[in-house]
Short mmCIF file of C-alpha atoms in Angstrom, two decimals:
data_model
loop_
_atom_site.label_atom_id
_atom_site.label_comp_id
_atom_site.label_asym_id
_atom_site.label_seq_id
_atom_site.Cartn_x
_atom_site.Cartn_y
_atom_site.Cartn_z
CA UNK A 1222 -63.82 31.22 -7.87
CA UNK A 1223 -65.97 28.56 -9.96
CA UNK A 1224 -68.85 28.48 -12.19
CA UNK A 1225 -71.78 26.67 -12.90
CA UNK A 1226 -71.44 23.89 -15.97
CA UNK A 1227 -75.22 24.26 -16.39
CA UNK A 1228 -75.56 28.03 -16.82
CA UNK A 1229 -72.33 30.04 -16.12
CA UNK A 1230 -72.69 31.69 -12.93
CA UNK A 1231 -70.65 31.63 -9.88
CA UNK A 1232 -71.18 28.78 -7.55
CA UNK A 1233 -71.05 29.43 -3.92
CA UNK A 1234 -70.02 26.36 -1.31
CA UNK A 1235 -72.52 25.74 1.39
CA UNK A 1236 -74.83 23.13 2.65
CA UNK A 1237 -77.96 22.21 0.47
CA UNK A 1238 -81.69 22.11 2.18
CA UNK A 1239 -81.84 18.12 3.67
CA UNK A 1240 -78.14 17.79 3.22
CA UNK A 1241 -75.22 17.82 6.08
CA UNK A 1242 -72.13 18.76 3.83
CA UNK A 1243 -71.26 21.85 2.32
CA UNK A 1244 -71.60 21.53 -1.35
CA UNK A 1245 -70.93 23.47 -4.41
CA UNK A 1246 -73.82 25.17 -5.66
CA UNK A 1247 -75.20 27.82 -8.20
CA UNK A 1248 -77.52 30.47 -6.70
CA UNK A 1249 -78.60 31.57 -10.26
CA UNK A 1250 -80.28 27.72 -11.42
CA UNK A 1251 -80.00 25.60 -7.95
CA UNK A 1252 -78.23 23.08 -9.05
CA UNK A 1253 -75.89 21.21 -6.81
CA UNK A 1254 -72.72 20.07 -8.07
CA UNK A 1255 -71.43 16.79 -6.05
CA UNK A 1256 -67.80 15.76 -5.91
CA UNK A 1257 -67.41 12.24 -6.09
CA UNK A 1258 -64.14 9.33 -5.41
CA UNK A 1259 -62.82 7.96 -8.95
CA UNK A 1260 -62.56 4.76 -9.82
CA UNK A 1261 -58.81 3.72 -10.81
CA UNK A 1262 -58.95 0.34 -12.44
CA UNK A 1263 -56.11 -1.82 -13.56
CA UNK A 1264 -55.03 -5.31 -14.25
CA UNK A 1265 -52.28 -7.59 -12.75
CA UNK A 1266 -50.76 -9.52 -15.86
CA UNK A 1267 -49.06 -13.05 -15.40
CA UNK A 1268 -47.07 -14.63 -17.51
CA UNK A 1269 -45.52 -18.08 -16.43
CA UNK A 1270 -43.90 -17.27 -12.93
CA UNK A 1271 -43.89 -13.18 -13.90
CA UNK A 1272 -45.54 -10.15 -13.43
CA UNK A 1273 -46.07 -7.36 -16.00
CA UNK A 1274 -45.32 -3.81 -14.19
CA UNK A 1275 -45.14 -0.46 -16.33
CA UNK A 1276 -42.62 2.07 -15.97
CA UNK A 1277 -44.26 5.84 -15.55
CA UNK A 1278 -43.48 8.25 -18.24
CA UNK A 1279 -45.78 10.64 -16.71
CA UNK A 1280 -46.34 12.70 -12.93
CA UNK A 1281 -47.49 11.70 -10.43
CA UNK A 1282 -44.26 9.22 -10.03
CA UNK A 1283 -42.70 9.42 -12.99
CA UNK A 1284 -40.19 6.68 -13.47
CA UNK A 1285 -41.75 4.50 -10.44
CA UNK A 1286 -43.09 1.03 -11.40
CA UNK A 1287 -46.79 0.07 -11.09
CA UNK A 1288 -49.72 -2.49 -12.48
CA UNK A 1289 -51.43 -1.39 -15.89
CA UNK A 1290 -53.94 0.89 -14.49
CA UNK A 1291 -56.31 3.99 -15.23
CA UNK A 1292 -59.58 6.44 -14.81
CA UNK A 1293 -62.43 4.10 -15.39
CA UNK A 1294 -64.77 6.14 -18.21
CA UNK A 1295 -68.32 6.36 -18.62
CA UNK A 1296 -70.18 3.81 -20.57
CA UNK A 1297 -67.63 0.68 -19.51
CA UNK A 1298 -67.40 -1.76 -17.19
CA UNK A 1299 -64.79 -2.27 -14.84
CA UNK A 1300 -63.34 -5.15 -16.26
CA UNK A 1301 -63.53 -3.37 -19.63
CA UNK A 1302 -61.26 -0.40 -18.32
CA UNK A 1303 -58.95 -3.02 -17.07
CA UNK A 1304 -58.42 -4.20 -20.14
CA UNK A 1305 -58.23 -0.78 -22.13
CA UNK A 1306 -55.90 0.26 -19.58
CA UNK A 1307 -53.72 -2.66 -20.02
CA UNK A 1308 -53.58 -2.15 -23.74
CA UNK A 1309 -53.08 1.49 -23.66
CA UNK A 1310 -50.47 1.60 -21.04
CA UNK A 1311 -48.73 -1.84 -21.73
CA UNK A 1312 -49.74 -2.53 -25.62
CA UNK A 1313 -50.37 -5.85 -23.56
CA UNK A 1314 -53.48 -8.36 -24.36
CA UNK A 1315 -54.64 -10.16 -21.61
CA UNK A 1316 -57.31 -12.27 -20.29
CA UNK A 1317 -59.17 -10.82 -17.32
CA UNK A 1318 -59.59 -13.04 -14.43
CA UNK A 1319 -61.48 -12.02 -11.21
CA UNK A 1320 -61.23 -9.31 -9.01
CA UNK A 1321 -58.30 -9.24 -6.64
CA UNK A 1322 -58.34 -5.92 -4.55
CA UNK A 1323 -60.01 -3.10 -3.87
CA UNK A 1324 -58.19 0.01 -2.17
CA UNK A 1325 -59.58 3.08 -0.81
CA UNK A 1326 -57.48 6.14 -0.94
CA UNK A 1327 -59.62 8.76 0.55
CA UNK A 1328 -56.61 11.58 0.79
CA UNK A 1329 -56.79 11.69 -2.70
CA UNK A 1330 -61.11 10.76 -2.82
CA UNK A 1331 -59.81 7.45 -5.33
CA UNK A 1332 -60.59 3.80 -5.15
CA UNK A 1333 -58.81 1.34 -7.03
CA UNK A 1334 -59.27 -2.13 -8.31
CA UNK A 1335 -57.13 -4.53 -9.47
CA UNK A 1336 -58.08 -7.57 -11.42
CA UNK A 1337 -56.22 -10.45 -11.61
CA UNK A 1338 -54.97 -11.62 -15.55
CA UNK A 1339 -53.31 -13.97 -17.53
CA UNK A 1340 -50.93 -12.49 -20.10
CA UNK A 1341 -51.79 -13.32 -23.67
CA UNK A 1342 -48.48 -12.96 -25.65
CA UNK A 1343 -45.44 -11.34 -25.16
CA UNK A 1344 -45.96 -8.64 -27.40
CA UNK A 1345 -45.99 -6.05 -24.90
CA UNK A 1346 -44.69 -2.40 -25.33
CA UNK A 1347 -45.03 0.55 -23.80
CA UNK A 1348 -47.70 3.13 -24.47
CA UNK A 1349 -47.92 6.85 -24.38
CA UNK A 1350 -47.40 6.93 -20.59
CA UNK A 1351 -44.87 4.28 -19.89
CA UNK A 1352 -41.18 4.42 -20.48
CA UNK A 1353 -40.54 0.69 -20.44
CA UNK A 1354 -42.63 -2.55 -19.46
CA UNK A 1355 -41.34 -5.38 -18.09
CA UNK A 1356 -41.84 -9.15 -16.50
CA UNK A 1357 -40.72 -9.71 -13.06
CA UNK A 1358 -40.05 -12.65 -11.12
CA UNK A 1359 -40.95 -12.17 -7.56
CA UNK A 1360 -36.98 -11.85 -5.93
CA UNK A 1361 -36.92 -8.88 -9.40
CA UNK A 1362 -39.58 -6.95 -8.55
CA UNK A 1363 -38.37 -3.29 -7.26
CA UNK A 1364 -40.19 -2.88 -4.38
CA UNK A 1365 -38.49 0.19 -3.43
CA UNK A 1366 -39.50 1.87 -6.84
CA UNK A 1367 -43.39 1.29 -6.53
CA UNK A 1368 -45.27 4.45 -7.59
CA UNK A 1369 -48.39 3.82 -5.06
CA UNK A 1370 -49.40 2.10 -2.10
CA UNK A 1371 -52.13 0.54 -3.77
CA UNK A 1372 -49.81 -1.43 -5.94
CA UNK A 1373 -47.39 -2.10 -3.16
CA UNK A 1374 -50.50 -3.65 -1.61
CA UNK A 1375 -51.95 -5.44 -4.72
CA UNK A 1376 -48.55 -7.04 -5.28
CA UNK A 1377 -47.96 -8.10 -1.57
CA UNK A 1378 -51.28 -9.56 -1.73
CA UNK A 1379 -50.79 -11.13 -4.83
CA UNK A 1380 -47.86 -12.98 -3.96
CA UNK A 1381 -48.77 -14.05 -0.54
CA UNK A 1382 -51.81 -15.97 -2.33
CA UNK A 1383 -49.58 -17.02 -4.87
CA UNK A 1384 -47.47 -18.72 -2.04
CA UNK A 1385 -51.10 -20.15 -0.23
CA UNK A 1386 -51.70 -21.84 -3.23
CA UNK A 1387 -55.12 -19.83 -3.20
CA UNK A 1388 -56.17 -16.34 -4.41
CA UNK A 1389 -59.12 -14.04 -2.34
CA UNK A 1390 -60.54 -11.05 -2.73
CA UNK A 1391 -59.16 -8.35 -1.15
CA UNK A 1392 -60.17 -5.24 0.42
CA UNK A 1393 -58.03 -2.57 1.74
CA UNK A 1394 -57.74 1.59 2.93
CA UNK A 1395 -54.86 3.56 2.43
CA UNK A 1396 -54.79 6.71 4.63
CA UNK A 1397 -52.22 8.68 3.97
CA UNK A 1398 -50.45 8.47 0.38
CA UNK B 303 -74.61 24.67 -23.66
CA UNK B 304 -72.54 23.89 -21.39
CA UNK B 305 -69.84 25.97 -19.21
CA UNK B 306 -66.17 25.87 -17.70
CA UNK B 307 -66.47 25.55 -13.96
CA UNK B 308 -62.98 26.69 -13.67
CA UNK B 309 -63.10 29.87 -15.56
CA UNK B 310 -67.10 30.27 -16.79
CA UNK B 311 -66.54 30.18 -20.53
CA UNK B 312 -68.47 27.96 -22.51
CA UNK B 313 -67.10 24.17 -23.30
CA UNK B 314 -67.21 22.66 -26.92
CA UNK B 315 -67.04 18.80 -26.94
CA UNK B 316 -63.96 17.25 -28.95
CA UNK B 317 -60.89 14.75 -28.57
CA UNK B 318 -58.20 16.61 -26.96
CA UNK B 319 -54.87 15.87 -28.36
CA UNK B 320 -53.59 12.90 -27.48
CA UNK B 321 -56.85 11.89 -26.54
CA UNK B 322 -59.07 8.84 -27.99
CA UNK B 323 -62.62 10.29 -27.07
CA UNK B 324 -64.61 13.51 -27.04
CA UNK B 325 -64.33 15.33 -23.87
CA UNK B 326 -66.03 18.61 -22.97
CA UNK B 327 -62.67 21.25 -23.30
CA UNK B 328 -62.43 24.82 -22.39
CA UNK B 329 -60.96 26.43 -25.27
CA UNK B 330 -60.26 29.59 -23.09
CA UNK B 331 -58.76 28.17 -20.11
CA UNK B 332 -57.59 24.72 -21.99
CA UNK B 333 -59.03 22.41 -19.13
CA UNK B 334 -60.66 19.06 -20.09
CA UNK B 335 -63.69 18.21 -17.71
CA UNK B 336 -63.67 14.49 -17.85
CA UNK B 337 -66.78 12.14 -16.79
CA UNK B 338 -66.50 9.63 -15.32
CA UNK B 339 -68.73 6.94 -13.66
CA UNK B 340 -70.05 7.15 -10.09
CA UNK B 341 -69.66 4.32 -6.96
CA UNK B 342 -72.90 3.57 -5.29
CA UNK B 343 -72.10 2.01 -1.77
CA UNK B 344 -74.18 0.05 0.43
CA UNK B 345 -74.55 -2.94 2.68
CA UNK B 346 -76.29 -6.68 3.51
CA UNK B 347 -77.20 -6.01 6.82
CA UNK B 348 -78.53 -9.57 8.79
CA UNK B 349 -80.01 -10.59 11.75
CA UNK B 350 -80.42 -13.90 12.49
CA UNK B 351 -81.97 -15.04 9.48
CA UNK B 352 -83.14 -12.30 8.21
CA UNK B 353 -81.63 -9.11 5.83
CA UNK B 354 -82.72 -5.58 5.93
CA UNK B 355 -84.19 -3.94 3.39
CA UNK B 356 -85.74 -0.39 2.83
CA UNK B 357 -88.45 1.00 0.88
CA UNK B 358 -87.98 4.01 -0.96
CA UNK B 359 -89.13 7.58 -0.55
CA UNK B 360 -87.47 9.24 -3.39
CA UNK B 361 -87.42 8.55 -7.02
CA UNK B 362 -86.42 6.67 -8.84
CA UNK B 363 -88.03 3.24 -7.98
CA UNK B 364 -89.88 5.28 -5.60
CA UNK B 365 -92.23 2.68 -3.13
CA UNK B 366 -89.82 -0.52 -4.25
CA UNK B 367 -87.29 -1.95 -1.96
CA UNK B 368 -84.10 -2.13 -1.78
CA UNK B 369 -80.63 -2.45 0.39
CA UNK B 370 -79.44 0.35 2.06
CA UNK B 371 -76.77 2.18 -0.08
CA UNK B 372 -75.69 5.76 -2.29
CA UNK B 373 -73.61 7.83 -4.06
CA UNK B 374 -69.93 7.64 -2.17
CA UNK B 375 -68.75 10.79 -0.33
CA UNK B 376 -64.92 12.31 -1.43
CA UNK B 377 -62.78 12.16 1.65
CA UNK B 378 -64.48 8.65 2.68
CA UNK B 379 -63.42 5.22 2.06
CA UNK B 380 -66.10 2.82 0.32
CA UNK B 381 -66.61 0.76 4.24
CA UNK B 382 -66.99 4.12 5.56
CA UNK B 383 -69.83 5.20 2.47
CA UNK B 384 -71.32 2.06 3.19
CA UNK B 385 -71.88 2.55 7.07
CA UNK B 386 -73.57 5.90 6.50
CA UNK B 387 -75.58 4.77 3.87
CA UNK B 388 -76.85 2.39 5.70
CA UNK B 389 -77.36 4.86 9.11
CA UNK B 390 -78.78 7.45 6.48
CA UNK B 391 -81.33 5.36 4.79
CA UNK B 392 -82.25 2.80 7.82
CA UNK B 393 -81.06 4.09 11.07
CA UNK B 394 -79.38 1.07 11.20
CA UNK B 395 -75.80 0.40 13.12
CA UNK B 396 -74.46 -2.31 11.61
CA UNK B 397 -70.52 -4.07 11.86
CA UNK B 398 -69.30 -4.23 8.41
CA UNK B 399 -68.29 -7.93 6.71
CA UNK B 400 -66.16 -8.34 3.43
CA UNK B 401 -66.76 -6.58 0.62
CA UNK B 402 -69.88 -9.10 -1.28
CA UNK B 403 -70.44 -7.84 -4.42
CA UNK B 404 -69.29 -5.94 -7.55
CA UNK B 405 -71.44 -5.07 -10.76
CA UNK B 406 -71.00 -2.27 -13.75
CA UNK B 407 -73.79 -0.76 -14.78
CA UNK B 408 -71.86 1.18 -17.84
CA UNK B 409 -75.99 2.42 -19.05
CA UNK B 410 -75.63 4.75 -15.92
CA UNK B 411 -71.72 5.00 -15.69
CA UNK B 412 -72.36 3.75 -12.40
CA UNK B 413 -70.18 0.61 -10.13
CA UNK B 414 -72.13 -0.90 -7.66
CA UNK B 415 -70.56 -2.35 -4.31
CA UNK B 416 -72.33 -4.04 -1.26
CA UNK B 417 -70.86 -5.58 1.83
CA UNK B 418 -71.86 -8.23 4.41
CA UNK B 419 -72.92 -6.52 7.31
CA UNK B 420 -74.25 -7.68 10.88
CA UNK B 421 -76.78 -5.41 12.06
CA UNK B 422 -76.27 -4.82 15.87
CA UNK B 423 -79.67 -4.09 16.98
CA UNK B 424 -83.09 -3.57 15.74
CA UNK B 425 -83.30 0.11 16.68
CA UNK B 426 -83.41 0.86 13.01
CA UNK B 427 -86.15 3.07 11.58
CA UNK B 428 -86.52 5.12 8.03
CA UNK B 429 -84.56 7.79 7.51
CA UNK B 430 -86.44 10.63 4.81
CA UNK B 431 -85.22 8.65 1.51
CA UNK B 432 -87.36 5.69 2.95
CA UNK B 433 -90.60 4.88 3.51
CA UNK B 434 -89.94 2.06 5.69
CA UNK B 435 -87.54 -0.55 6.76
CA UNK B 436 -88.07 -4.24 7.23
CA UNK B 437 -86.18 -7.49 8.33
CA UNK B 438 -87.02 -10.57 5.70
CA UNK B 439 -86.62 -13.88 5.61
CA UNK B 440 -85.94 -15.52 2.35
CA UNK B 441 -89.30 -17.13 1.33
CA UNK B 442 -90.66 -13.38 2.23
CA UNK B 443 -88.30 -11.00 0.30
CA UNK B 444 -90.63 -8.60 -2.22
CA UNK B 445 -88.54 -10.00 -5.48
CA UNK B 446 -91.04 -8.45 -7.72
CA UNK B 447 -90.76 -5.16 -5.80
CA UNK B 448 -86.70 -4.79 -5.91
CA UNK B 449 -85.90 -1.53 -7.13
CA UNK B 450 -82.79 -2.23 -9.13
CA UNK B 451 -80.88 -5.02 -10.99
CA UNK B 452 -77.90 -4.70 -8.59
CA UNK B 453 -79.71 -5.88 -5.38
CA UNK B 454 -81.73 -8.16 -6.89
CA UNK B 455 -78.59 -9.59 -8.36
CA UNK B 456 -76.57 -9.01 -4.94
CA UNK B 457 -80.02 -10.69 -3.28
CA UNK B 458 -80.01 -13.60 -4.67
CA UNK B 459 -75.89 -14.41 -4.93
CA UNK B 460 -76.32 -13.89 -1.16
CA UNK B 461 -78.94 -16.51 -0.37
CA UNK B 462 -77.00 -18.75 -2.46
CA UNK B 463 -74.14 -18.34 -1.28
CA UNK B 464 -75.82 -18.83 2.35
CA UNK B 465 -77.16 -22.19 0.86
CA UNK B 466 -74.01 -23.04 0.31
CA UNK B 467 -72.42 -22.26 3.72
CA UNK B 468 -69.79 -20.16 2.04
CA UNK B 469 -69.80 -16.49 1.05
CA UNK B 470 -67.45 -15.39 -1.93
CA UNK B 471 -67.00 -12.18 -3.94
CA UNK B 472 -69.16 -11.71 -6.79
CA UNK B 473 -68.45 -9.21 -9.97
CA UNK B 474 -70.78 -8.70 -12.83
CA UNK B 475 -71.85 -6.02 -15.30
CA UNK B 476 -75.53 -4.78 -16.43
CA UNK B 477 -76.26 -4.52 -19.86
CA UNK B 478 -79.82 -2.52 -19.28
CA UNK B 479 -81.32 -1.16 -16.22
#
């Protein structure tokens, strides 16, 4: 069972006048409340020849290696959650470059972006939801200990510009996670 | 006043712990009922010369134009949003291009994203969020009549990117709508 945020009331799920999906909505006030994909934005930190990837101190994937990434919030940009992400789970400063992939992950209703970034300093340390952080080298990186496919992808892409000599934009869908 | 849509008790805003900002939290059934910002989807569509644009029935902006795009569905990716945006608002079939553009607009806690899109035939009429839909060439487009910042922006990174006989990927953020 759920309720209504607006007045309390149970909600009921089924398809609004002029719409063609069921929806979640109160009998009591009429209001519909939509379900909408996230926004997962993160970073991908370069220092030298290295990347910075962040160990997992929390589920899902706990103790799997990713990019600095997080819940975009309301009232930021996307290249300002990239950043607060990096900070928060990396205690890294970086400078954001441009955008380097964007993943759809409709299993889960997510999207996430990556931005490419140029490490600051090596004061890096792990936040509240990392156990360690850490620069790779490309031969380093653990690509068997990836916590998502949308990093796995990110960093393949990554590196195979890296080799071009050139870096695009890249978009991608994940189907199954 | 605003309730839990888990368990129907009312939610008081405050930083839960561990926490940096003020969420709205259930103190009966603990939950935290984060907000976060929404992805609007939508497409360039082009024919020849010329790009698609619709006018709109609904509010806001109601009567300007503006590319075909909306709020992106759970359980689609953000090519697949864009497609039935653009079948919703303009009956249009189009085959979706690269990903084109990227902009924040943290005012609304909304992310914009267009593609490049070819439309495949000229079948296209308004669906009941428009009031009509029109192919333009450049010198014709209604640039005082754009409904929001985003296409305008999108608009005119496209032409010049067409002057320059090379698309890219654009990102930028929107201070004020």
């Amino acid at each position: 069972m759920k309720f209504c945020s607006y007045c309390g009331a149970a909600v009921v799920k089924r398809v609004p006048p002029g719409d063609s999906l069921p929806r979640w909505v109160c009998d009591q006030c009429g209001i519909v409340h939509y379900q909408n994909p996230l926004l997962v934005v993160g970073s991908i930190p370069v220092f030298e020849e290295k990347l910075l990837l962040c160990r997992r101190a929390i589920e899902p994937r706990y103790g799997y290696w990713t990019l600095p990434a997080g819940f975009m919030e309301n009232a930021e940009t996307a290249g300002q959650a990239a950043l607060r992400e990096t900070l928060e789970e990396a205690g890294a400063r970086i400078e954001l470059g441009p955008a380097f992939s964007l993943v759809s992950v409709p299993l889960v209703n997510q999207v996430h972006l990556f931005y490419r970034a140029r490490l600051l300093d090596l004061e890096f340390k792990p936040g509240e939801e990392s156990l360690e952080v850490a620069l790779f080298e490309e031969r380093d990186v653990p690509w068997e200990q990836i916590a998502f496919r949308t990093v796995g992808y990110t960093l393949r892409q990554w590196f195979a510009d890296r080799a071009k000599g050139s870096f695009g934009f890249h978009s991608h869908d994940i189907s199954a996670q």
